Short mmCIF file of C-alpha atoms and ligand atoms in Angstrom, two decimals:
data_model
loop_
_atom_site.label_atom_id
_atom_site.label_comp_id
_atom_site.label_asym_id
_atom_site.label_seq_id
_atom_site.Cartn_x
_atom_site.Cartn_y
_atom_site.Cartn_z
CA UNK A 1 65.55 -14.10 115.76
CA UNK A 2 67.97 -12.26 113.43
CA UNK A 3 66.04 -12.97 110.18
CA UNK A 4 62.73 -14.54 109.21
CA UNK A 5 62.90 -15.89 105.63
CA UNK A 6 59.16 -15.33 105.19
CA UNK A 7 59.21 -11.72 106.43
CA UNK A 8 58.83 -8.96 103.87
CA UNK A 9 60.76 -6.43 105.97
CA UNK A 10 63.63 -8.90 106.53
CA UNK A 11 63.74 -9.25 102.75
CA UNK A 12 63.92 -5.46 102.48
CA UNK A 13 66.81 -5.11 104.95
CA UNK A 14 68.62 -7.94 103.13
CA UNK A 15 68.16 -6.12 99.82
CA UNK A 16 66.08 -8.96 98.34
CA UNK A 17 63.15 -6.56 97.93
CA UNK A 18 64.04 -3.02 96.85
CA UNK A 19 63.13 -0.04 98.98
CA UNK A 20 63.84 3.66 99.10
CA UNK A 21 66.22 3.69 102.05
CA UNK A 22 66.51 6.92 104.03
CA UNK A 23 68.77 5.77 106.89
CA UNK A 24 70.68 2.68 107.96
CA UNK A 25 73.20 1.62 110.55
CA UNK A 26 74.25 -1.72 112.03
CA UNK A 27 70.99 -2.12 113.99
CA UNK A 28 68.37 0.08 112.35
CA UNK A 29 66.94 0.51 108.85
CA UNK A 30 64.52 3.23 107.68
CA UNK A 31 62.78 3.44 104.32
CA UNK A 32 59.82 5.01 102.58
CA UNK A 33 56.45 3.34 103.11
CA UNK A 34 55.17 1.96 99.81
CA UNK A 35 51.65 3.21 100.64
CA UNK A 36 52.33 6.60 102.20
CA UNK A 37 49.74 8.42 104.27
CA UNK A 38 51.71 11.53 103.34
CA UNK A 39 54.74 12.22 101.16
CA UNK A 40 57.83 11.24 103.14
CA UNK A 41 56.04 8.62 105.31
CA UNK A 42 58.93 6.54 106.69
CA UNK A 43 59.08 3.12 108.35
CA UNK A 44 61.82 2.62 110.95
CA UNK A 45 62.67 -0.97 111.79
CA UNK A 46 65.31 -3.01 113.60
CA UNK A 47 67.41 -5.11 111.24
CA UNK A 48 66.78 -8.14 113.44
CA UNK A 49 63.38 -9.73 113.16
CA UNK A 50 61.16 -8.97 116.15
CA UNK A 51 57.47 -9.47 115.58
CA UNK A 52 56.12 -6.62 117.68
CA UNK A 53 57.09 -3.85 120.05
CA UNK A 54 56.08 -5.78 123.16
CA UNK A 55 58.43 -8.63 122.18
CA UNK A 56 61.59 -6.67 121.45
CA UNK A 57 64.68 -6.09 123.61
CA UNK A 58 64.52 -2.81 125.55
CA UNK A 59 68.02 -1.77 124.43
CA UNK A 60 67.14 -2.12 120.75
CA UNK A 61 63.92 -0.20 121.31
CA UNK A 62 65.96 2.52 123.03
CA UNK A 63 68.30 2.70 120.04
CA UNK A 64 65.37 3.29 117.71
CA UNK A 65 63.86 5.84 120.09
CA UNK A 66 67.18 7.69 120.19
CA UNK A 67 67.00 8.18 116.42
CA UNK A 68 63.49 9.66 116.41
CA UNK A 69 64.43 13.32 116.99
CA UNK A 70 66.95 13.22 114.13
CA UNK A 71 64.66 11.39 111.74
CA UNK A 72 61.80 13.67 112.76
CA UNK A 73 63.84 16.79 112.02
CA UNK A 74 64.73 15.31 108.64
CA UNK A 75 61.04 14.64 107.92
CA UNK A 76 60.16 18.24 108.73
CA UNK A 77 62.99 19.60 106.62
CA UNK A 78 62.51 17.34 103.62
CA UNK A 79 58.72 17.52 103.37
CA UNK A 80 58.01 20.99 104.75
CA UNK A 81 55.58 19.38 107.16
CA UNK A 82 54.43 21.34 110.19
CA UNK A 83 54.52 18.28 112.44
CA UNK A 84 54.65 14.51 112.41
CA UNK A 85 53.15 11.48 114.10
CA UNK A 86 55.21 8.56 115.37
CA UNK A 87 53.05 5.47 115.51
CA UNK A 88 53.53 1.78 116.27
CA UNK A 89 50.68 -0.60 115.56
CA UNK A 90 51.34 -3.41 118.04
CA UNK A 91 49.29 -6.50 117.21
CA UNK A 92 46.58 -7.16 114.66
CA UNK A 93 43.92 -5.61 116.88
CA UNK A 94 45.88 -2.36 116.76
CA UNK A 95 46.20 -2.48 112.97
CA UNK A 96 49.56 -4.23 112.60
CA UNK A 97 49.70 -5.99 109.24
CA UNK A 98 53.43 -6.66 108.80
CA UNK A 99 54.78 -8.86 111.60
CA UNK A 100 58.17 -7.17 111.90
CA UNK A 101 57.99 -4.32 114.39
CA UNK A 102 58.06 -0.88 112.75
CA UNK A 103 57.63 2.75 113.67
CA UNK A 104 55.62 4.89 111.27
CA UNK A 105 56.95 8.44 110.92
CA UNK A 106 54.18 10.39 109.22
CA UNK A 107 54.68 14.03 108.20
CA UNK A 108 51.64 16.17 108.98
CA UNK A 109 50.11 19.45 107.90
CA UNK A 110 47.43 21.24 109.87
CA UNK A 111 44.63 20.55 107.42
CA UNK A 112 45.83 17.35 105.73
CA UNK A 113 42.67 15.40 106.57
CA UNK A 114 44.52 12.63 108.40
CA UNK A 115 43.47 11.84 111.91
CA UNK A 116 42.14 9.37 114.42
CA UNK A 117 38.74 8.66 115.82
CA UNK A 118 39.78 9.69 119.33
CA UNK A 119 36.67 8.79 121.28
CA UNK A 120 37.81 9.73 124.76
CA UNK A 121 35.98 7.86 127.51
CA UNK A 122 35.97 8.19 131.28
CA UNK A 123 36.56 5.95 134.30
CA UNK A 124 33.86 4.95 136.73
CA UNK A 125 34.51 6.03 140.31
CA UNK A 126 37.52 4.09 141.68
CA UNK A 127 38.33 2.26 138.45
CA UNK A 128 41.35 4.39 137.45
CA UNK A 129 43.05 3.58 140.80
CA UNK A 130 42.41 -0.14 140.26
CA UNK A 131 43.85 -0.04 136.76
CA UNK A 132 46.91 1.95 137.84
CA UNK A 133 47.51 -0.52 140.70
CA UNK A 134 47.26 -3.42 138.25
CA UNK A 135 49.88 -1.76 136.06
CA UNK A 136 52.20 -1.24 139.04
CA UNK A 137 51.82 -4.89 140.10
CA UNK A 138 52.43 -6.15 136.56
CA UNK A 139 55.49 -3.94 136.13
CA UNK A 140 56.90 -4.93 139.53
CA UNK A 141 56.66 -8.65 138.72
CA UNK A 142 57.80 -8.45 135.09
CA UNK A 143 61.37 -8.27 133.85
CA UNK A 144 62.70 -5.35 131.84
P1 5GP B 201 51.19 -1.80 109.67
O1 5GP B 201 49.74 -1.75 109.32
O2 5GP B 201 51.70 -3.22 109.80
O3 5GP B 201 51.52 -0.94 110.87
O4 5GP B 201 51.95 -1.11 108.47
C1 5GP B 201 52.63 -1.81 107.48
C2 5GP B 201 53.12 -0.78 106.47
O5 5GP B 201 54.05 -1.42 105.63
C3 5GP B 201 52.01 -0.22 105.59
O6 5GP B 201 51.93 1.18 105.76
C4 5GP B 201 52.44 -0.62 104.18
O7 5GP B 201 52.20 0.38 103.21
C5 5GP B 201 53.92 -0.89 104.34
N1 5GP B 201 54.44 -1.89 103.44
C6 5GP B 201 53.94 -3.14 103.23
N2 5GP B 201 54.68 -3.81 102.33
C7 5GP B 201 55.68 -2.97 101.96
C8 5GP B 201 56.77 -3.10 101.03
O8 5GP B 201 56.97 -4.11 100.37
N3 5GP B 201 57.60 -2.02 100.92
C9 5GP B 201 57.41 -0.87 101.64
N4 5GP B 201 58.28 0.12 101.45
N5 5GP B 201 56.39 -0.71 102.51
C10 5GP B 201 55.53 -1.76 102.67
ZN1 ZN B 202 61.39 -9.56 109.68
#
């Protein structure tokens, strides 16, 4: 779907809601997050409305991915950050609030206090092989 009239990010790309744009081309739009986790926190979105990463065309996803090194270098240069996170919240369970797929580009400093609860688990004996086989079967039967 090219545009969703009820979508806040479609309104931003259309210019109906103002934003601080940092990059745009015919397919991609990037702008400052209104509630930044760090100064220079950018949202990168396709102009066309796609609700989530798992539902978007691979070629468009590849176009956005191809811009990440350049946008990342800009984030480092502009903010003086030592690193950055690139994050997609796909689905409400993963924290997605706005239903127009977006990549967060978040500048990071070593001791900025941001972070995840990264509670690493472990697989029971044999379970990892089962899960990997399930992935292979799903990927073999699915389209691109
Ligand atoms: P999500 O939780 O869906 O991954 O992230 C949505 C992001 O969109 C949030 O970080 C939020 O601050 C940002 N956001 C929501 N509404 C607006 C808006 O109107 N303008 C801008 N620039 N960012 C927004
Ligand atoms: Zn939209």
